[in-house]
Amino acid sequence: FSTLITTPNVIEGLTNDNDGNLYVPARNLGNGNPCPVWRINLENPVLVVVGFIPAPSPTAQCSPSGLAFDRAGRLYVTEGANIYRFVPDAAVPPLATVFASGVPGANGVAFDRDGNLWTGDGTTGQGRVWRIDVSGIPTEMFRIQPMSNEVNLVAGVGGVGRDARTLRYALGSDVSGP
């Protein structure tokens, strides 16, 4: 593989449209600052701001994750316990508005054939999966059962449940790897 483009900020989440463009939100631009969502054309890779995700508060940084388009061309982006939406516009990038709230840790998103939006709680580690109907009302549909693991027993945690941490392999570390 090769690098298509580099970004000045951390990114997470990626989606595409039918015109050969990728979309990705930037993260952590400082307390109270909105995070841009960029469009990147595959043939001419340039970062083009097409919208903004608001920061959760004046004293917090935004940290958007998953994103997906609906059939009408609106882009949905997760941020904390909210899912925002907007129509991308490079000429006048809009500030996204809340489509759904009450979905803590929302991460990846996908639409079903009926236009419902689905997401999981990703970063909370509780295994919840929500369906958000077309009017923005979330319903917890099910939970993924906890797993037993012994990955981090040495570090004083582990056992039952999910471990939503990045593991590293380093010579002499307490985490073993291949």
mmCIF file of C-alpha atoms in Angstrom:
data_model
loop_
_atom_site.group_PDB
_atom_site.id
_atom_site.type_symbol
_atom_site.label_atom_id
_atom_site.label_comp_id
_atom_site.label_asym_id
_atom_site.label_seq_id
_atom_site.Cartn_x
_atom_site.Cartn_y
_atom_site.Cartn_z
ATOM 1 C CA PHE A 1 0.000 0.000 0.000
ATOM 2 C CA SER A 2 0.990 3.639 -0.221
ATOM 3 C CA THR A 3 -0.007 6.802 1.596
ATOM 4 C CA LEU A 4 -2.830 8.674 -0.097
ATOM 5 C CA ILE A 5 -2.606 11.795 2.090
ATOM 6 C CA THR A 6 -1.447 12.874 5.533
ATOM 7 C CA THR A 7 -3.607 14.866 7.924
ATOM 8 C CA PRO A 8 -2.537 17.512 10.443
ATOM 9 C CA ASN A 9 -4.685 15.935 13.176
ATOM 10 C CA VAL A 10 -5.543 12.499 14.482
ATOM 11 C CA ILE A 11 -8.361 10.828 12.536
ATOM 12 C CA GLU A 12 -10.712 7.920 13.138
ATOM 13 C CA GLY A 13 -13.472 6.547 10.961
ATOM 14 C CA LEU A 14 -13.696 6.531 7.204
ATOM 15 C CA THR A 15 -16.471 6.318 4.649
ATOM 16 C CA ASN A 16 -16.935 6.989 0.956
ATOM 17 C CA ASP A 17 -19.499 8.409 -1.434
ATOM 18 C CA ASN A 18 -20.436 7.304 -4.958
ATOM 19 C CA ASP A 19 -18.215 9.951 -6.583
ATOM 20 C CA GLY A 20 -14.797 8.568 -5.598
ATOM 21 C CA ASN A 21 -14.374 10.609 -2.397
ATOM 22 C CA LEU A 22 -13.399 9.527 1.091
ATOM 23 C CA TYR A 23 -14.660 11.316 4.222
ATOM 24 C CA VAL A 24 -12.904 11.416 7.580
ATOM 25 C CA PRO A 25 -13.329 13.514 10.742
ATOM 26 C CA ALA A 26 -10.391 15.112 12.547
ATOM 27 C CA ARG A 27 -10.093 14.791 16.331
ATOM 28 C CA ASN A 28 -8.948 16.843 19.331
ATOM 29 C CA LEU A 29 -8.429 20.371 18.032
ATOM 30 C CA GLY A 30 -8.427 21.897 21.520
ATOM 31 C CA ASN A 31 -11.116 22.515 24.086
ATOM 32 C CA GLY A 32 -14.322 23.969 22.663
ATOM 33 C CA ASN A 33 -13.197 23.848 19.029
ATOM 34 C CA PRO A 34 -15.321 22.065 16.431
ATOM 35 C CA CYS A 35 -13.709 19.224 14.500
ATOM 36 C CA PRO A 36 -13.648 19.398 10.693
ATOM 37 C CA VAL A 37 -14.856 16.606 8.464
ATOM 38 C CA TRP A 38 -12.696 16.344 5.354
ATOM 39 C CA ARG A 39 -13.522 15.124 1.869
ATOM 40 C CA ILE A 40 -10.600 13.554 0.014
ATOM 41 C CA ASN A 41 -10.885 12.816 -3.701
ATOM 42 C CA LEU A 42 -9.034 9.610 -4.613
ATOM 43 C CA GLU A 43 -7.794 11.014 -7.945
ATOM 44 C CA ASN A 44 -6.680 14.374 -6.512
ATOM 45 C CA PRO A 45 -6.054 13.828 -2.772
ATOM 46 C CA VAL A 46 -6.527 17.181 -1.027
ATOM 47 C CA LEU A 47 -8.168 17.812 2.362
ATOM 48 C CA VAL A 48 -11.380 19.753 1.760
ATOM 49 C CA VAL A 49 -13.481 20.767 4.780
ATOM 50 C CA VAL A 50 -17.143 19.895 4.148
ATOM 51 C CA GLY A 51 -18.575 20.274 7.657
ATOM 52 C CA PHE A 52 -17.843 20.534 11.373
ATOM 53 C CA ILE A 53 -18.712 18.431 14.425
ATOM 54 C CA PRO A 54 -19.216 20.596 17.541
ATOM 55 C CA ALA A 55 -17.122 20.055 20.647
ATOM 56 C CA PRO A 56 -19.125 18.484 23.498
ATOM 57 C CA SER A 57 -18.556 21.567 25.692
ATOM 58 C CA PRO A 58 -16.345 24.686 25.907
ATOM 59 C CA THR A 59 -13.971 22.757 28.188
ATOM 60 C CA ALA A 60 -13.776 19.516 26.194
ATOM 61 C CA GLN A 61 -12.327 18.363 22.888
ATOM 62 C CA CYS A 62 -14.395 16.710 20.190
ATOM 63 C CA SER A 63 -13.450 13.179 19.304
ATOM 64 C CA PRO A 64 -15.607 11.940 16.405
ATOM 65 C CA SER A 65 -15.360 8.328 15.321
ATOM 66 C CA GLY A 66 -17.667 6.478 12.941
ATOM 67 C CA LEU A 67 -19.448 7.969 9.968
ATOM 68 C CA ALA A 68 -21.835 6.871 7.220
ATOM 69 C CA PHE A 69 -24.079 8.364 4.541
ATOM 70 C CA ASP A 70 -27.827 7.812 4.348
ATOM 71 C CA ARG A 71 -29.697 7.428 1.050
ATOM 72 C CA ALA A 72 -30.475 11.173 0.964
ATOM 73 C CA GLY A 73 -26.768 12.137 1.045
ATOM 74 C CA ARG A 74 -26.646 13.253 4.686
ATOM 75 C CA LEU A 75 -23.488 12.321 6.584
ATOM 76 C CA TYR A 76 -23.881 10.919 10.120
ATOM 77 C CA VAL A 77 -20.924 11.149 12.521
ATOM 78 C CA THR A 78 -20.598 9.769 16.059
ATOM 79 C CA GLU A 79 -19.232 11.942 18.880
ATOM 80 C CA GLY A 80 -19.443 10.686 22.450
ATOM 81 C CA ALA A 81 -23.084 9.894 23.270
ATOM 82 C CA ASN A 82 -24.406 11.810 20.243
ATOM 83 C CA ILE A 83 -24.778 11.138 16.559
ATOM 84 C CA TYR A 84 -24.636 14.266 14.404
ATOM 85 C CA ARG A 85 -25.731 14.760 10.823
ATOM 86 C CA PHE A 86 -25.247 17.284 8.035
ATOM 87 C CA VAL A 87 -25.149 17.568 4.260
ATOM 88 C CA PRO A 88 -21.491 18.012 3.233
ATOM 89 C CA ASP A 89 -20.815 21.367 1.572
ATOM 90 C CA ALA A 90 -17.313 22.527 0.613
ATOM 91 C CA ALA A 91 -18.508 26.064 -0.278
ATOM 92 C CA VAL A 92 -20.135 26.714 3.129
ATOM 93 C CA PRO A 93 -19.200 23.893 5.538
ATOM 94 C CA PRO A 94 -22.112 23.498 7.978
ATOM 95 C CA LEU A 95 -21.992 22.837 11.709
ATOM 96 C CA ALA A 96 -23.612 19.419 12.209
ATOM 97 C CA THR A 97 -26.736 19.101 14.335
ATOM 98 C CA VAL A 98 -27.662 16.318 16.751
ATOM 99 C CA PHE A 99 -29.663 13.544 15.122
ATOM 100 C CA ALA A 100 -29.667 11.170 18.111
ATOM 101 C CA SER A 101 -28.449 11.322 21.711
ATOM 102 C CA GLY A 102 -28.241 8.821 24.541
ATOM 103 C CA VAL A 103 -25.897 6.391 22.818
ATOM 104 C CA PRO A 104 -22.770 6.506 25.027
ATOM 105 C CA GLY A 105 -19.556 5.441 23.351
ATOM 106 C CA ALA A 106 -21.152 5.309 19.876
ATOM 107 C CA ASN A 107 -18.484 4.346 17.400
ATOM 108 C CA GLY A 108 -19.017 2.663 14.040
ATOM 109 C CA VAL A 109 -22.347 3.246 12.277
ATOM 110 C CA ALA A 110 -24.237 1.491 9.498
ATOM 111 C CA PHE A 111 -27.688 1.746 7.942
ATOM 112 C CA ASP A 112 -30.051 -1.161 7.395
ATOM 113 C CA ARG A 113 -32.385 -1.480 4.402
ATOM 114 C CA ASP A 114 -35.196 0.272 6.325
ATOM 115 C CA GLY A 115 -33.103 3.398 6.964
ATOM 116 C CA ASN A 116 -32.416 2.642 10.637
ATOM 117 C CA LEU A 117 -28.964 3.539 11.900
ATOM 118 C CA TRP A 118 -27.073 0.964 13.991
ATOM 119 C CA THR A 119 -24.155 1.538 16.353
ATOM 120 C CA GLY A 120 -22.337 -0.151 19.210
ATOM 121 C CA ASP A 121 -20.961 1.360 22.386
ATOM 122 C CA GLY A 122 -17.357 0.842 21.263
ATOM 123 C CA THR A 123 -15.323 2.642 23.876
ATOM 124 C CA THR A 124 -17.460 1.881 26.957
ATOM 125 C CA GLY A 125 -16.856 -1.866 26.779
ATOM 126 C CA GLN A 126 -20.413 -2.779 27.854
ATOM 127 C CA GLY A 127 -21.364 -4.535 24.612
ATOM 128 C CA ARG A 128 -24.511 -2.524 23.870
ATOM 129 C CA VAL A 129 -25.864 -2.369 20.322
ATOM 130 C CA TRP A 130 -28.454 0.267 19.419
ATOM 131 C CA ARG A 131 -30.858 0.772 16.550
ATOM 132 C CA ILE A 132 -31.716 4.429 15.947
ATOM 133 C CA ASP A 133 -34.936 4.841 13.981
ATOM 134 C CA VAL A 134 -35.402 7.388 11.196
ATOM 135 C CA SER A 135 -36.684 9.982 13.700
ATOM 136 C CA GLY A 136 -33.511 9.699 15.836
ATOM 137 C CA ILE A 137 -34.879 7.573 18.707
ATOM 138 C CA PRO A 138 -32.312 5.024 19.970
ATOM 139 C CA THR A 139 -33.340 1.611 21.290
ATOM 140 C CA GLU A 140 -30.891 -0.791 22.882
ATOM 141 C CA MET A 141 -31.461 -3.967 20.890
ATOM 142 C CA PHE A 142 -29.062 -6.382 22.568
ATOM 143 C CA ARG A 143 -25.754 -6.741 24.391
ATOM 144 C CA ILE A 144 -22.732 -8.770 23.451
ATOM 145 C CA GLN A 145 -21.949 -11.033 26.389
ATOM 146 C CA PRO A 146 -18.698 -10.436 28.301
ATOM 147 C CA MET A 147 -15.820 -12.720 27.567
ATOM 148 C CA SER A 148 -13.443 -14.304 30.013
ATOM 149 C CA ASN A 149 -9.857 -13.314 29.344
ATOM 150 C CA GLU A 150 -6.527 -13.475 31.073
ATOM 151 C CA VAL A 151 -4.728 -10.916 28.932
ATOM 152 C CA ASN A 152 -4.063 -8.391 31.682
ATOM 153 C CA LEU A 153 -4.235 -10.371 34.902
ATOM 154 C CA VAL A 154 -0.536 -9.617 35.414
ATOM 155 C CA ALA A 155 -1.280 -5.885 35.332
ATOM 156 C CA GLY A 156 -3.923 -6.303 38.054
ATOM 157 C CA VAL A 157 -6.974 -6.188 35.803
ATOM 158 C CA GLY A 158 -8.654 -8.633 33.505
ATOM 159 C CA GLY A 159 -10.651 -11.763 34.051
ATOM 160 C CA VAL A 160 -14.269 -11.249 33.014
ATOM 161 C CA GLY A 161 -15.283 -8.492 30.635
ATOM 162 C CA ARG A 162 -13.851 -6.581 27.760
ATOM 163 C CA ASP A 163 -10.516 -4.874 27.838
ATOM 164 C CA ALA A 164 -10.754 -1.804 25.607
ATOM 165 C CA ARG A 165 -7.077 -0.894 25.720
ATOM 166 C CA THR A 166 -4.369 -0.950 23.109
ATOM 167 C CA LEU A 167 -1.850 -3.683 23.823
ATOM 168 C CA ARG A 168 1.773 -3.236 22.912
ATOM 169 C CA TYR A 169 4.577 -5.702 22.503
ATOM 170 C CA ALA A 170 7.931 -4.614 23.800
ATOM 171 C CA LEU A 171 10.965 -6.514 24.985
ATOM 172 C CA GLY A 172 10.733 -6.807 28.756
ATOM 173 C CA SER A 173 7.114 -5.570 28.972
ATOM 174 C CA ASP A 174 4.476 -7.358 31.007
ATOM 175 C CA VAL A 175 2.411 -7.981 27.868
ATOM 176 C CA SER A 176 3.668 -10.858 25.776
ATOM 177 C CA GLY A 177 3.230 -11.113 22.046
ATOM 178 C CA PRO A 178 4.447 -13.066 19.063
#
